[in-house]
XYZ file of N, CA and C in Angstrom:
369
model
N 39.182 -38.121 13.957
C 38.899 -36.843 13.318
C 38.718 -37.039 11.805
N 38.267 -38.220 11.396
C 38.128 -38.504 9.984
C 36.810 -37.983 9.402
N 35.921 -37.511 10.230
C 34.642 -36.996 9.775
C 34.812 -35.604 9.179
N 34.094 -35.339 8.107
C 34.163 -34.038 7.443
C 33.034 -33.137 7.962
N 33.392 -32.013 8.538
C 32.408 -31.045 9.003
C 32.392 -29.870 8.044
N 31.273 -29.154 8.016
C 31.104 -28.025 7.105
C 30.921 -26.732 7.904
N 31.286 -25.594 7.310
C 31.116 -24.309 7.998
C 29.670 -24.122 8.468
N 29.535 -23.639 9.697
C 28.217 -23.415 10.282
C 27.672 -24.604 11.037
N 28.285 -25.783 10.860
C 27.827 -26.963 11.591
C 27.959 -26.746 13.091
N 26.964 -27.243 13.824
C 27.039 -27.244 15.282
C 27.588 -28.603 15.700
N 28.647 -28.565 16.484
C 29.292 -29.782 16.966
C 29.378 -29.726 18.491
N 29.551 -30.901 19.087
C 29.708 -30.927 20.541
C 30.572 -32.102 20.949
N 31.087 -31.987 22.163
C 31.820 -33.080 22.802
C 31.199 -33.304 24.176
N 31.283 -34.514 24.643
C 30.767 -34.851 25.970
C 31.828 -34.526 27.019
N 31.364 -34.015 28.160
C 32.267 -33.813 29.303
C 31.473 -33.987 30.570
N 32.135 -34.277 31.641
C 31.457 -34.416 32.932
C 30.380 -35.479 32.938
N 30.532 -36.517 32.157
C 29.552 -37.600 32.128
C 28.430 -37.387 31.134
N 27.474 -36.519 31.482
C 26.295 -36.349 30.628
C 26.209 -34.974 29.964
N 27.095 -34.073 30.305
C 27.041 -32.722 29.750
C 27.724 -32.666 28.391
N 27.358 -31.645 27.593
C 27.973 -31.465 26.276
C 28.464 -30.032 26.149
N 29.590 -29.861 25.441
C 30.129 -28.541 25.136
C 29.948 -28.328 23.635
N 29.299 -27.209 23.248
C 28.923 -26.943 21.861
C 29.805 -25.877 21.228
N 29.976 -26.001 19.924
C 30.704 -25.013 19.157
C 30.197 -24.986 17.722
N 30.733 -24.049 16.940
C 30.349 -23.871 15.542
C 31.600 -24.006 14.678
N 31.504 -24.813 13.629
C 32.620 -25.024 12.713
C 32.759 -23.817 11.785
N 34.000 -23.400 11.536
C 34.271 -22.262 10.654
C 34.668 -22.745 9.266
N 34.760 -21.804 8.327
C 35.168 -22.145 6.963
C 36.617 -22.618 6.920
N 37.390 -22.316 7.933
C 38.781 -22.767 8.007
C 38.916 -24.112 8.691
N 37.786 -24.774 8.994
C 37.829 -26.076 9.642
C 38.180 -26.015 11.115
N 37.964 -24.862 11.733
C 38.211 -24.688 13.157
C 36.865 -24.605 13.872
N 36.871 -24.441 15.185
C 35.641 -24.356 15.972
C 35.686 -23.103 16.835
N 34.577 -22.359 16.832
C 34.416 -21.218 17.737
C 33.377 -21.633 18.772
N 33.718 -21.441 20.045
C 32.796 -21.811 21.128
C 32.972 -20.866 22.299
N 32.005 -20.903 23.198
C 32.065 -20.119 24.422
C 32.365 -21.087 25.553
N 33.525 -20.950 26.149
C 34.024 -21.949 27.081
C 34.441 -21.343 28.415
N 33.974 -21.947 29.487
C 34.429 -21.533 30.816
C 35.920 -21.803 30.952
N 36.359 -22.926 30.404
C 37.779 -23.298 30.466
C 38.668 -22.225 29.839
N 38.189 -21.594 28.759
C 38.963 -20.553 28.083
C 38.480 -19.142 28.444
N 37.576 -19.050 29.413
C 37.062 -17.785 29.955
C 36.346 -16.930 28.916
N 35.731 -17.584 27.914
C 34.945 -16.832 26.943
C 34.979 -17.457 25.565
N 34.557 -16.661 24.592
C 34.462 -17.135 23.218
C 35.854 -17.208 22.618
N 36.182 -18.369 22.096
C 37.515 -18.628 21.560
C 37.424 -19.469 20.293
N 38.475 -19.426 19.495
C 38.558 -20.234 18.281
C 39.719 -21.208 18.441
N 39.494 -22.462 18.054
C 40.533 -23.464 18.183
C 40.386 -24.529 17.097
N 41.397 -25.341 16.945
C 41.335 -26.420 15.964
C 40.300 -27.452 16.418
N 39.845 -28.267 15.470
C 38.921 -29.353 15.819
C 39.552 -30.288 16.837
N 40.834 -30.588 16.660
C 41.527 -31.496 17.586
C 41.579 -30.912 18.996
N 41.875 -29.613 19.121
C 41.910 -28.984 20.446
C 40.517 -28.931 21.063
N 39.495 -28.634 20.232
C 38.112 -28.615 20.715
C 37.733 -29.999 21.243
N 38.068 -31.046 20.499
C 37.698 -32.416 20.870
C 38.461 -32.903 22.089
N 39.715 -32.505 22.226
C 40.545 -32.922 23.354
C 40.501 -34.442 23.544
N 40.583 -35.168 22.402
C 40.607 -36.626 22.448
C 39.255 -37.303 22.524
N 38.184 -36.541 22.551
C 36.847 -37.125 22.652
C 36.162 -37.108 21.288
N 35.197 -37.991 21.076
C 34.462 -37.994 19.804
C 33.644 -36.706 19.653
N 33.594 -36.196 18.425
C 32.801 -34.999 18.133
C 31.470 -35.432 17.544
N 30.386 -34.892 18.089
C 29.037 -35.177 17.588
C 28.572 -34.015 16.724
N 27.991 -34.323 15.569
C 27.409 -33.325 14.686
C 25.927 -33.197 15.011
N 25.443 -31.953 15.155
C 24.028 -31.694 15.413
C 23.430 -31.094 14.144
N 22.499 -31.794 13.547
C 21.904 -31.343 12.288
C 20.694 -30.462 12.556
N 20.334 -29.674 11.551
C 19.136 -28.840 11.646
C 19.261 -27.668 12.588
N 20.460 -27.126 12.745
C 20.658 -26.008 13.676
C 19.831 -24.790 13.272
N 19.839 -24.461 11.983
C 19.048 -23.334 11.487
C 19.128 -23.293 9.975
N 18.374 -22.383 9.400
C 18.429 -22.172 7.956
C 19.382 -21.035 7.600
N 20.057 -20.487 8.576
C 20.974 -19.361 8.333
C 22.127 -19.802 7.444
N 22.575 -18.916 6.593
C 23.706 -19.197 5.705
C 24.971 -19.335 6.541
N 25.814 -20.292 6.174
C 27.004 -20.581 6.984
C 27.938 -19.381 7.123
N 27.989 -18.498 6.123
C 28.849 -17.316 6.254
C 28.296 -16.329 7.281
N 26.969 -16.204 7.352
C 26.347 -15.348 8.377
C 26.618 -15.917 9.767
N 26.485 -17.232 9.890
C 26.723 -17.888 11.180
C 28.165 -17.648 11.626
N 29.102 -17.857 10.707
C 30.509 -17.663 11.057
C 30.801 -16.205 11.391
N 30.221 -15.269 10.653
C 30.451 -13.842 10.929
C 29.944 -13.477 12.324
N 28.752 -13.968 12.705
C 28.237 -13.687 14.052
C 29.138 -14.308 15.115
N 29.626 -15.513 14.838
C 30.518 -16.175 15.804
C 31.819 -15.394 15.950
N 32.372 -14.932 14.848
C 33.635 -14.169 14.898
C 33.464 -12.840 15.635
N 32.310 -12.204 15.465
C 32.072 -10.934 16.182
C 32.051 -11.147 17.692
N 31.740 -12.355 18.108
C 31.659 -12.651 19.548
C 32.998 -13.056 20.152
N 34.024 -13.262 19.326
C 35.330 -13.678 19.860
C 35.778 -12.726 20.974
N 36.200 -13.303 22.083
C 36.659 -12.506 23.216
C 35.575 -12.177 24.227
N 34.305 -12.441 23.885
C 33.214 -12.171 24.830
C 33.351 -13.079 26.051
N 32.829 -12.638 27.156
C 32.940 -13.371 28.418
C 32.004 -14.563 28.485
N 32.364 -15.513 29.334
C 31.552 -16.694 29.617
C 30.801 -16.471 30.925
N 29.526 -16.821 30.945
C 28.723 -16.876 32.175
C 27.855 -18.110 32.078
N 27.862 -18.940 33.083
C 27.066 -20.168 33.056
C 25.600 -19.853 32.791
N 25.085 -18.833 33.453
C 23.681 -18.444 33.270
C 23.615 -17.271 32.303
N 23.262 -17.539 31.067
C 23.018 -16.458 30.125
C 24.041 -16.273 29.034
N 25.225 -16.810 29.180
C 26.237 -16.658 28.133
C 27.154 -17.875 28.155
N 26.569 -19.036 27.880
C 27.349 -20.270 27.863
C 27.419 -20.817 26.439
N 27.953 -21.996 26.263
C 28.151 -22.526 24.911
C 26.830 -22.755 24.188
N 25.794 -23.196 24.886
C 24.485 -23.394 24.268
C 23.852 -22.083 23.842
N 23.954 -21.079 24.699
C 23.441 -19.744 24.359
C 24.183 -19.187 23.149
N 25.492 -19.390 23.112
C 26.319 -18.903 22.016
C 25.880 -19.511 20.687
N 25.735 -20.820 20.646
C 25.328 -21.505 19.408
C 23.939 -21.037 18.976
N 23.030 -20.888 19.924
C 21.696 -20.378 19.588
C 21.759 -18.983 19.006
N 22.610 -18.136 19.570
C 22.750 -16.759 19.090
C 23.295 -16.715 17.673
N 24.366 -17.448 17.391
C 24.974 -17.356 16.064
C 24.093 -17.980 14.988
N 23.208 -18.880 15.385
C 22.264 -19.472 14.429
C 20.914 -18.759 14.452
N 20.832 -17.681 15.238
C 19.615 -16.866 15.351
C 18.383 -17.700 15.695
N 18.556 -18.621 16.636
C 17.423 -19.405 17.113
C 16.694 -18.612 18.173
N 15.411 -18.809 18.244
C 14.621 -18.141 19.277
C 14.995 -18.732 20.628
N 15.010 -17.891 21.664
C 15.352 -18.393 22.999
C 14.357 -19.457 23.452
N 14.858 -20.426 24.204
C 13.992 -21.460 24.765
C 13.241 -20.887 25.968
N 12.232 -21.604 26.405
C 11.469 -21.187 27.590
C 12.396 -21.072 28.791
N 13.329 -21.995 28.912
C 14.286 -21.968 30.017
C 15.151 -20.717 29.960
N 15.619 -20.347 28.767
C 16.450 -19.155 28.634
C 15.660 -17.897 28.974
N 14.414 -17.814 28.531
C 13.577 -16.655 28.841
C 13.337 -16.580 30.347
N 13.031 -17.711 30.967
C 12.813 -17.742 32.413
C 14.047 -17.337 33.186
N 15.217 -17.835 32.754
C 16.478 -17.493 33.415
C 16.743 -15.997 33.311
N 16.488 -15.421 32.126
C 16.704 -13.983 31.931
C 15.764 -13.179 32.824
N 14.526 -13.622 32.949
C 13.559 -12.915 33.800
C 13.996 -12.954 35.261
N 14.446 -14.103 35.716
C 14.906 -14.227 37.109
C 16.136 -13.352 37.341
N 17.059 -13.329 36.382
C 18.259 -12.489 36.518
C 17.889 -11.010 36.546
N 16.940 -10.602 35.693
C 16.502 -9.204 35.673
C 15.827 -8.835 36.987
N 14.988 -9.718 37.497
C 14.327 -9.473 38.776
C 15.363 -9.356 39.888
N 16.370 -10.227 39.870
C 17.443 -10.151 40.867
C 18.187 -8.829 40.798
N 18.427 -8.350 39.568
C 19.079 -7.049 39.399
C 18.219 -5.928 39.964
N 16.923 -5.992 39.703
C 16.009 -4.953 40.218
C 15.974 -4.946 41.736
N 15.874 -6.123 42.319
C 15.831 -6.226 43.787
C 17.163 -5.775 44.384
N 18.262 -6.217 43.777
C 19.591 -5.836 44.263
C 19.823 -4.345 44.185
N 19.382 -3.712 43.098
C 19.556 -2.259 42.934
C 18.689 -1.481 43.899
N 17.472 -1.967 44.182
C 16.606 -1.227 45.094
C 17.125 -1.289 46.529
N 17.840 -2.350 46.880
C 18.390 -2.483 48.236
C 19.620 -1.601 48.434
N 20.296 -1.256 47.340
C 21.515 -0.446 47.429
C 21.217 1.026 47.576
N 20.010 1.435 47.320
C 19.680 2.864 47.354
C 19.490 3.390 48.735
C-alpha cells in the first residue's frame, strides 16, 4: 500500500482470476465502490478494498474535477448492487460522467424490453 493515490482516481483489484473490482479514491484516502459483497455502494479504507491484493490505478478516467467525482460517489452511498446495470464498472462510469458503452446501452435495451414483455403478460 505504498503507492500514493489521489482523489477521483479509479482503482481496481483482481478477483476470480480475470475479473476486476473498481472503485473511486476519495479525498480522505478511502475508496467508494459498488460491491455485491457489500450489497451496494460502500466506502472503505484502501486496505479493506484491496483485501491483500495489489491495487491497480486506471489513468484517464475523465476530465471531471475530483471533488465533483467524489460528490457523485458520495450521493450514491447505500445504493443497491445489480450485476446487470448497477455494478462497480457502471458506478465508476457514472461518477466520472462517462458515456455509456455499447454493451451498457444494449443491456439497458434488453432489460427494458424484458420489462415491457413481462408487464404485458401480467395484464
